[in-house]
Coordinates of C-alpha atoms in Angstrom, one line a residue:
X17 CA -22.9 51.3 -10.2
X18 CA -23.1 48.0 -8.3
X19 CA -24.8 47.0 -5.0
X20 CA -23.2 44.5 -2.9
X21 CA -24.8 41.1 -2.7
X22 CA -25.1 39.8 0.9
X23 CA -25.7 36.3 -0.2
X24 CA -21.9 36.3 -1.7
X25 CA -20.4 37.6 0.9
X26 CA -22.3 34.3 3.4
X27 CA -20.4 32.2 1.0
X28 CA -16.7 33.5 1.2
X29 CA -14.5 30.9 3.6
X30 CA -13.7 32.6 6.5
X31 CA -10.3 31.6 6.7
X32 CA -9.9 34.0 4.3
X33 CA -10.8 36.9 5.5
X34 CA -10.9 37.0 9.8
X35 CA -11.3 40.4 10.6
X36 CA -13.4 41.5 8.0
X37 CA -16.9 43.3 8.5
X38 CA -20.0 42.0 7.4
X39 CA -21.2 43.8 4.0
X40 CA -23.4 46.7 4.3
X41 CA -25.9 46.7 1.5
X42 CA -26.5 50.7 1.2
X43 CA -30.3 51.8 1.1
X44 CA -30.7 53.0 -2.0
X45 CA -34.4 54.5 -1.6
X46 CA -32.2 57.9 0.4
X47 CA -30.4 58.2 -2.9
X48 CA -33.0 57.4 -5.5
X49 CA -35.6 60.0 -3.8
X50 CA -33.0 62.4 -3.1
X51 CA -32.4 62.0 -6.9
X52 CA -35.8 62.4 -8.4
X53 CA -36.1 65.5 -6.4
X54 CA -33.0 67.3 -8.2
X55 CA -35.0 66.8 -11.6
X56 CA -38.1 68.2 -10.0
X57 CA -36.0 71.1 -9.2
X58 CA -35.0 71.5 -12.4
X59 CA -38.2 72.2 -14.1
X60 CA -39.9 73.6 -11.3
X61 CA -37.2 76.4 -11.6
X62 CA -37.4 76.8 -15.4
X63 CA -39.3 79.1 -16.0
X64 CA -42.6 79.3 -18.0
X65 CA -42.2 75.1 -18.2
X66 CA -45.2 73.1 -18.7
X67 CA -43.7 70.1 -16.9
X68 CA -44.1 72.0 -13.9
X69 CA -47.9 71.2 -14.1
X70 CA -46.8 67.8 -13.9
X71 CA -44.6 67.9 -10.3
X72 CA -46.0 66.7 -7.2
X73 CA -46.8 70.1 -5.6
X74 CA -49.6 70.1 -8.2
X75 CA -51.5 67.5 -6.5
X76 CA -50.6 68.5 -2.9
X77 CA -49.4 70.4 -0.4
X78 CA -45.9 69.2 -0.5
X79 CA -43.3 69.5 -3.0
X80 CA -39.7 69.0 -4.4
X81 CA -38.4 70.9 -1.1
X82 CA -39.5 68.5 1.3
X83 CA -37.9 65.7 -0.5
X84 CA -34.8 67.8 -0.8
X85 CA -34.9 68.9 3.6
X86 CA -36.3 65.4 4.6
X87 CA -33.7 63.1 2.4
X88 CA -30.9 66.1 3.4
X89 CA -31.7 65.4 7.2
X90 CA -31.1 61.7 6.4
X91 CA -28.2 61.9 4.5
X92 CA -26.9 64.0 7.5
X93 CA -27.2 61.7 10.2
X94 CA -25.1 59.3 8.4
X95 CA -22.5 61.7 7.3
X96 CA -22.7 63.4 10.4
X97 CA -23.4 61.6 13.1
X98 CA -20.9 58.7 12.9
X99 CA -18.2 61.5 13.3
X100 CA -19.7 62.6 16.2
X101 CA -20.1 59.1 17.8
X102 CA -16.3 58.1 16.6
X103 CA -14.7 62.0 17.1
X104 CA -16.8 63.1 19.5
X105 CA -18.7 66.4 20.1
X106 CA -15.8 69.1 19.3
X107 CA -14.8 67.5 16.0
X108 CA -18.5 66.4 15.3
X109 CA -19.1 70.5 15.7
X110 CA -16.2 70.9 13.3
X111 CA -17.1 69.2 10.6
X112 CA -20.5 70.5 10.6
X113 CA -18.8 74.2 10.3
X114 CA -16.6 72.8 7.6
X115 CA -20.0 72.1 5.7
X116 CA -21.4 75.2 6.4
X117 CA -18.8 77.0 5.4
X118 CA -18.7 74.7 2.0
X119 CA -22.6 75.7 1.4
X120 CA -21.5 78.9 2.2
X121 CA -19.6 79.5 -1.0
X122 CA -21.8 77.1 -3.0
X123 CA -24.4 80.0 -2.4
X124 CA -22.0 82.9 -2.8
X125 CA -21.0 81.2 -6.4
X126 CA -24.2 80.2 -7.1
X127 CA -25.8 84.0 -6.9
X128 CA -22.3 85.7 -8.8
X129 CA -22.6 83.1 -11.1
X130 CA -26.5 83.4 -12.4
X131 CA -26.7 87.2 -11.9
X132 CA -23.7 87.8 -14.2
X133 CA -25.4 85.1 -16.8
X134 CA -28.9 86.7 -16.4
X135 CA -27.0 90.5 -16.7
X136 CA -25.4 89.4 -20.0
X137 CA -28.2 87.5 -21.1
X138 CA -30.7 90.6 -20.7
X139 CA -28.1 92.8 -23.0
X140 CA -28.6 90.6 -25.5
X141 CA -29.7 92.4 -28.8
X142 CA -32.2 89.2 -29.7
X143 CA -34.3 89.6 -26.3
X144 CA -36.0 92.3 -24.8
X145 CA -36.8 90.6 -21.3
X146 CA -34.9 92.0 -18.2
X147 CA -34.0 89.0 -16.9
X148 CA -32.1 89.9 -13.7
X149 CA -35.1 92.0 -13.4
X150 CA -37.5 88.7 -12.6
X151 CA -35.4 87.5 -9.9
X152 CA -35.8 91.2 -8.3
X153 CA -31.8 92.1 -8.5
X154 CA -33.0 95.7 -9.4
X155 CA -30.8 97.3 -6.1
X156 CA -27.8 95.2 -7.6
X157 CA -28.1 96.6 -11.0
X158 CA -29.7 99.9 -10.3
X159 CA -29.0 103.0 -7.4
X160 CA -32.0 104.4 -5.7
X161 CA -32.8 108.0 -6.0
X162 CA -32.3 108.4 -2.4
X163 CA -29.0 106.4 -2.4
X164 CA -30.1 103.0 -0.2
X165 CA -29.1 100.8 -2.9
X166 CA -25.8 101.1 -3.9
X167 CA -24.3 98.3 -4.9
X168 CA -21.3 98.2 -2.1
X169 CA -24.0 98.0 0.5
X170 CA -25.9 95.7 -1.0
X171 CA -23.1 93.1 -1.7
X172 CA -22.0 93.3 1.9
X173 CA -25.5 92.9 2.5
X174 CA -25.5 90.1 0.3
X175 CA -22.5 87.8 1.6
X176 CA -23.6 88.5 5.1
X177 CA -27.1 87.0 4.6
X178 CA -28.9 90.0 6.0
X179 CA -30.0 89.9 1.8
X180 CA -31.7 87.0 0.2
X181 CA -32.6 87.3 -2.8
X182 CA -36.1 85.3 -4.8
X183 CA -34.6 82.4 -5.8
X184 CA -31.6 82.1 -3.3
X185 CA -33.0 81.3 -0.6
X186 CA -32.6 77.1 0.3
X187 CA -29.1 76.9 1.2
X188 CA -29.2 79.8 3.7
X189 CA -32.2 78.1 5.1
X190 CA -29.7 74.4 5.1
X191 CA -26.8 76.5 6.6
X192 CA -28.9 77.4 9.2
X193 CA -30.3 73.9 10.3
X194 CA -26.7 72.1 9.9
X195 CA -26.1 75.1 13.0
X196 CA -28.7 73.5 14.9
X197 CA -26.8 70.1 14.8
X198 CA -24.6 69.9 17.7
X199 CA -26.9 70.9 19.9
X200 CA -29.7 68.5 18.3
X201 CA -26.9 65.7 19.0
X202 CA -27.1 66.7 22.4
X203 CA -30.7 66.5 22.9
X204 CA -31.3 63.5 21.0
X205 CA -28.8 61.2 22.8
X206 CA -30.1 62.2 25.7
X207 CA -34.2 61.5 25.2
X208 CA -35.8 61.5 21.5
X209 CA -38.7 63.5 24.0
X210 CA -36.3 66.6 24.9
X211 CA -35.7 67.1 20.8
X212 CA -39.1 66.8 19.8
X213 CA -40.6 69.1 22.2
X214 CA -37.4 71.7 21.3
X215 CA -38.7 71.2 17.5
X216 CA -41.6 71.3 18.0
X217 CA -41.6 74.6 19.9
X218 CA -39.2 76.2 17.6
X219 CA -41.1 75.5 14.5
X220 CA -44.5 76.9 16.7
X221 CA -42.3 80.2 17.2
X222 CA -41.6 79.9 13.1
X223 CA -45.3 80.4 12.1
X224 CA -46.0 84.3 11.6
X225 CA -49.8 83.9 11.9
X226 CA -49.5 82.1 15.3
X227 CA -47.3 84.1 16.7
X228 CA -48.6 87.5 15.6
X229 CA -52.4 86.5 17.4
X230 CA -50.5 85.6 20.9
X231 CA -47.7 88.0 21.2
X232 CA -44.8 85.7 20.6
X233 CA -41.5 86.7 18.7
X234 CA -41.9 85.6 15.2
X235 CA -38.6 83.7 14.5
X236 CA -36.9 84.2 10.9
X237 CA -34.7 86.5 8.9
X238 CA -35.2 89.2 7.7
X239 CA -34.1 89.1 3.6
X240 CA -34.6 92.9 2.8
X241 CA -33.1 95.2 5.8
X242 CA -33.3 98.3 3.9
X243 CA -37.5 98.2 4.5
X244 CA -37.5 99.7 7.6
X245 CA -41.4 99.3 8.7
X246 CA -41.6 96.0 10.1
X247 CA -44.9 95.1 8.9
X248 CA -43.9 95.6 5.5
X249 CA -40.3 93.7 5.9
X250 CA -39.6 90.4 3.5
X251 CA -38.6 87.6 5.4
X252 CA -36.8 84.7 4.1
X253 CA -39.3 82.5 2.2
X254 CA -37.7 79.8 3.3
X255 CA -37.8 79.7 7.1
X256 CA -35.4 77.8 8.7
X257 CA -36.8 77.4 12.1
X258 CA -40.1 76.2 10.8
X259 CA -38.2 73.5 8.0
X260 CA -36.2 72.6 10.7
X261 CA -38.5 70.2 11.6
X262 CA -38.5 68.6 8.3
X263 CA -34.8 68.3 8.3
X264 CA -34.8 66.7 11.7
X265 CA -37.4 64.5 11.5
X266 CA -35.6 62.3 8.8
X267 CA -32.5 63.0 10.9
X268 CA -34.2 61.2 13.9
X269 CA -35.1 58.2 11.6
X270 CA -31.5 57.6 10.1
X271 CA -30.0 58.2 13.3
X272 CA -32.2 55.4 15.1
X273 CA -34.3 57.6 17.9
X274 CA -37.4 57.1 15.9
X275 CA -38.3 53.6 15.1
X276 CA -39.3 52.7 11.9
X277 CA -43.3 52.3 10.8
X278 CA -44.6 49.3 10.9
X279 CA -46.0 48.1 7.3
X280 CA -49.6 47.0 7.6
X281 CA -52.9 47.9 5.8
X282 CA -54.2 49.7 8.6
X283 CA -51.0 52.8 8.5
X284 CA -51.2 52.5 4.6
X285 CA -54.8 53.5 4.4
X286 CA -54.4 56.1 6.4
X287 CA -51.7 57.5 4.7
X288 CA -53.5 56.9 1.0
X289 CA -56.1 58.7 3.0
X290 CA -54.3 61.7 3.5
X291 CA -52.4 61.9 0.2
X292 CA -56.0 61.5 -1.7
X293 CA -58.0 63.5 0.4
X294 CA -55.3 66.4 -0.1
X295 CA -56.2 66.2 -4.1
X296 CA -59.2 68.3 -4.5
X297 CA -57.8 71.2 -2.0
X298 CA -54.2 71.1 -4.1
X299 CA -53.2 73.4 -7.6
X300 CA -54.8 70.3 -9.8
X301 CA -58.0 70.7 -7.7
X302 CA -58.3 74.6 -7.8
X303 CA -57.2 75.3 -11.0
X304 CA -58.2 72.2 -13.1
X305 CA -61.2 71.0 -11.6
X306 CA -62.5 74.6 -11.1
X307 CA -63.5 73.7 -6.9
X308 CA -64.6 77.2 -5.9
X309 CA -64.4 76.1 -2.5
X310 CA -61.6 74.7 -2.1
X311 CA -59.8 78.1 -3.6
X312 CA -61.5 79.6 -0.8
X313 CA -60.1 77.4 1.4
X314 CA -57.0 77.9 0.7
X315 CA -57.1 81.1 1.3
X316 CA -58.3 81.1 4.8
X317 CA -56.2 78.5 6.0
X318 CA -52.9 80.0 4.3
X319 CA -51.1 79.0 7.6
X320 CA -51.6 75.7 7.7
X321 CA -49.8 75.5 4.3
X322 CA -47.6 77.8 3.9
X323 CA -44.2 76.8 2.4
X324 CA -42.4 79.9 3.8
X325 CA -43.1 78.9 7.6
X326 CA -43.8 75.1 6.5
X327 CA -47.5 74.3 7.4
X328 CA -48.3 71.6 9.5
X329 CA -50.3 70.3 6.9
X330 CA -47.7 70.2 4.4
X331 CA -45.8 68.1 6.9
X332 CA -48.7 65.3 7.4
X333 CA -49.1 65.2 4.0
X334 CA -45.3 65.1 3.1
X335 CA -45.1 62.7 5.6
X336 CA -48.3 60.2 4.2
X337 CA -46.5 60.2 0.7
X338 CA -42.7 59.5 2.2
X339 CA -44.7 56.7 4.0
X340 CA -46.3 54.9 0.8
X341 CA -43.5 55.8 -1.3
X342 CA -41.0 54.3 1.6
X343 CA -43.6 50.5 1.7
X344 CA -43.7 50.5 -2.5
X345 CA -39.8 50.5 -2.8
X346 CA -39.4 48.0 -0.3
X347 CA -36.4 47.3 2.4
X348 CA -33.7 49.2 1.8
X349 CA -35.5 50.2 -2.4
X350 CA -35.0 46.2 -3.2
X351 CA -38.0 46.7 -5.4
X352 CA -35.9 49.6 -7.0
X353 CA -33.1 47.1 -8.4
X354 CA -34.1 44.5 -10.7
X355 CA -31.7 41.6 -11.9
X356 CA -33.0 40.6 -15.0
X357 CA -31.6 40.3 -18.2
X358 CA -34.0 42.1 -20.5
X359 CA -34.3 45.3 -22.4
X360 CA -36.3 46.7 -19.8
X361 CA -34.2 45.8 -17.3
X362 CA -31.2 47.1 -19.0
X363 CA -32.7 50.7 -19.6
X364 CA -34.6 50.8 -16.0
X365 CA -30.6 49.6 -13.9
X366 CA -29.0 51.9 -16.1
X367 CA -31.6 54.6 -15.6
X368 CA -31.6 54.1 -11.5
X369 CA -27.9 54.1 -11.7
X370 CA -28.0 57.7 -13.4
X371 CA -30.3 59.0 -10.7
X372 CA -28.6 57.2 -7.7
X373 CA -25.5 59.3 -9.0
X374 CA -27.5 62.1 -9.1
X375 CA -28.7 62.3 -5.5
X376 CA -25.3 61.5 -4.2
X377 CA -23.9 64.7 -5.2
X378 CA -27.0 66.8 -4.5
X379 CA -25.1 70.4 -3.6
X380 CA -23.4 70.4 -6.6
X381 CA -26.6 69.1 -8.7
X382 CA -28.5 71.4 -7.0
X383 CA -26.2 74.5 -7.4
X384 CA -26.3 73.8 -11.4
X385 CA -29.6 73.3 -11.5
X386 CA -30.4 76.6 -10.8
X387 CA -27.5 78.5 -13.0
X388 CA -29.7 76.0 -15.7
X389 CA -32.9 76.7 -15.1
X390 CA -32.6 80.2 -15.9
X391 CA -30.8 79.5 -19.2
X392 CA -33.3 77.1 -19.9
X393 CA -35.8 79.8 -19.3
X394 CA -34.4 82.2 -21.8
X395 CA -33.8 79.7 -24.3
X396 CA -37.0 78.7 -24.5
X397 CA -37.7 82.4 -24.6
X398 CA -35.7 82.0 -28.1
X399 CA -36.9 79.2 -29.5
X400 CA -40.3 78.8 -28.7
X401 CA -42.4 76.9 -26.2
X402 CA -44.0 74.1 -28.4
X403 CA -43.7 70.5 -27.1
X404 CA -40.9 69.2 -28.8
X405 CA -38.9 72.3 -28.0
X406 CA -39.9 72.2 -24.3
X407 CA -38.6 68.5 -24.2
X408 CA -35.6 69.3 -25.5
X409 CA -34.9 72.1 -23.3
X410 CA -35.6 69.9 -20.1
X411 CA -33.9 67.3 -21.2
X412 CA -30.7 69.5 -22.4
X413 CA -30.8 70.3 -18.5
X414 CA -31.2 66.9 -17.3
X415 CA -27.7 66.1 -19.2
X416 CA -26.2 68.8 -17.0
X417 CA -27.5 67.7 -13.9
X418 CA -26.1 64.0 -15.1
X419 CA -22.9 65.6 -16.2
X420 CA -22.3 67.7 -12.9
X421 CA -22.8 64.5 -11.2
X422 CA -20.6 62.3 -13.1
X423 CA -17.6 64.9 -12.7
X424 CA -18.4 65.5 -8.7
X425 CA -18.3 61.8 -8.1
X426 CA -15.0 61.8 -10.3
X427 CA -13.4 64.4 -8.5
X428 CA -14.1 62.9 -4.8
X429 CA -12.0 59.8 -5.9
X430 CA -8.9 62.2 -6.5
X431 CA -7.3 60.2 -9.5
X432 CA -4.7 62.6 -9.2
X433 CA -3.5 60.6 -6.6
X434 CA -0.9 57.9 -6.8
X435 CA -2.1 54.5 -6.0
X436 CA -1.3 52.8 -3.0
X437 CA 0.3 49.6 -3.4
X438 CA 0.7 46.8 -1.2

């Protein structure tokens, strides 16, 4: 992978080329983060991994997801919202229904797909683990005495989202924000004030405990209809209406209506501030550091960061971290690409070219991921859990995620097709 050189293109004689457009050096920090966080993924999925103790939702309230919604509403506004500017509303609309309908069958394949694997996996003479059984796929596999769960019902259940099973639950929540869009595009071109106080207010109406004290409609899905007492209904873990404002927020900043933050000392303290401050009240602090009160804490302030209804305090932080990691990689991640010559060079280019890849062609990294994990899970389950086993494991499942990547990116250039010659 190679990044255009703006100083090369100053020096072509313009005779030679009239009409053509100044180069565009892509930002490669969108990419790079969006990257990382399909590794993350990985082993935060796998379960019974010790490298999970290792991600960043062990040191705060944030995770792997944000980076995931936040770089997604980025990546959005540029793939997006130049069709809308060039094609206008109608077709802008279009093509966001074309690429819900395209995470629509990611998800439909992505569930068939791991519940056969986990079915066949759990019949397995060598295991005695009910693997479909973790993932709570008991009214797929089994009927209920009183006949609520047979399977017919539940797959129509299933593929019309009224069912969301653990595990399958992000790109429902996506499909649901990208049907937000056109009407985002409306209120955004219009004043960057009218979106932000219709975000704001959805995501308000998307926290249970809020909403529950006043009165208000609490708005998500339900993700188990057959439960027919209200109070005791599971909702979708992820809600969209309260990630929404995750999503949008990096929308606003690729699309231009928010302006971006300053770098100076005084924004980067406070954001250090926040990110360290978060520490002692995060999994590290509770669990390794043994702070009784911060355990307690936690527990009466579940609201504030909840990753079902996405706590306001799981945005600041997010927000603090995306920050400082945003100043350390520099305008447009030039601190990312180094030019030099030497081993370490080499390694790090060729390394930052493999994860570049890999957040490019997040749905399809993402959608193996998962299918992976849970193998990676059961083999583990097989061959033990030491260290150099574990390692092996992850990085068996990295090679995927680099292979999957590889072949996407091969695919979207169509060799198939003849070359045009001129």
């Amino acid at each position: 992978m190679t990044f255009a050189d703006p100083t090369q293109s100053a020096a072509a004689p313009a005779a030679a080329a009239p009409a053509a457009q100044p180069v565009r050096v892509r930002d490669v920090r969108l990419d790079f983060f969006r990257g990382l966080a399909m590794f993350i993924i990985l082993f935060a999925h796998t379960p019974g991994n010790f490298l999970t103790s290792w991600i960043p939702a062990r040191f705060g309230f944030s995770d792997a997801t944000e980076i995931f919604v936040f770089c997604s509403g980025m990546a959005s506004a540029i793939a997006f919202g130049a069709t809308f500017d060039r094609a206008g509303w109608l077709l802008g609309t279009a093509r966001v229904i074309y690429r819900i309908w395209q995470v629509y069958w990611a998800h439909i394949g992505l569930f068939f797909a791991t519940a056969a694997m986990l079915a066949f996996l759990t019949n397995l003479d060598a295991t005695t683990r009910n693997y479909w059984g973790q993932l709570n796929l008991w009214m797929l596999f089994v009927e209920h005495s009183e006949g609520l769960w047979e399977t017919p019902d539940m797959l129509f259940r299933f593929m019309t989202l009224q069912w969301v099973p653990n595990l399958f639950d992000i790109l429902p929540m996506y499909m649901v924000i990208l049907a937000m869009m056109p009407i985002v595009i409306v209120l955004g071109d219009r004043h960057i004030g009218l979106l932000a106080a219709a975000s704001l207010i959805i995501w308000f109406l998307a926290q249970r405990k809020f909403t529950e004290s006043l009165g208000l409609p609490y708005l998500n899905f339900t993700a188990e209809p057959w439960v027919g007492n209200d109070d005791w209904q599971r909702r979708w873990f992820l809600n969209p209406f309260g990630w929404q404002l995750v999503f949008f927020t990096g929308f606003a900043f690729m699309r231009g209506w928010l302006p971006k933050p300053p770098v100076n000392a005084l924004l980067m303290g406070i954001a250090a501030f926040f990110v360290l401050a978060n520490v002692p009240l995060s999994n590290i602090g509770v669990r390794e550091f043994g702070f009784d009160w911060a355990r307690e804490w936690r527990v009466d302030n579940r609201q504030w960061i909840s990753k079902s209804d996405f706590g306001l305090l799981r945005y600041v932080q997010f927000l603090s971290l995306a920050y400082l990691a945003w100043v350390i990689a520099g305008d447009k991640g030039h601190r990312l690409i180094t030019k030099g010559t030497g081993l370490a060079a080499r390694v790090w280019q060729r390394t930052l070219a493999i994860i570049l890849r890999v957040g490019q062609q997040s749905l399809a990294v993402f959608v193996v991921s998962i299918f992976v994990a849970r193998f990676n899970g059961f083999a583990m389950d097989m061959l033990g859990r030491d260290t150099g086993t574990v390692l092996a494991v992850n990085a068996f499942g990295c090679g995927c995620l680099i292979l999957t990547a590889y072949l996407a990116g091969w695919f979207k250039t169509t060799p198939w097709k003849p070359k045009v010659t001129r």
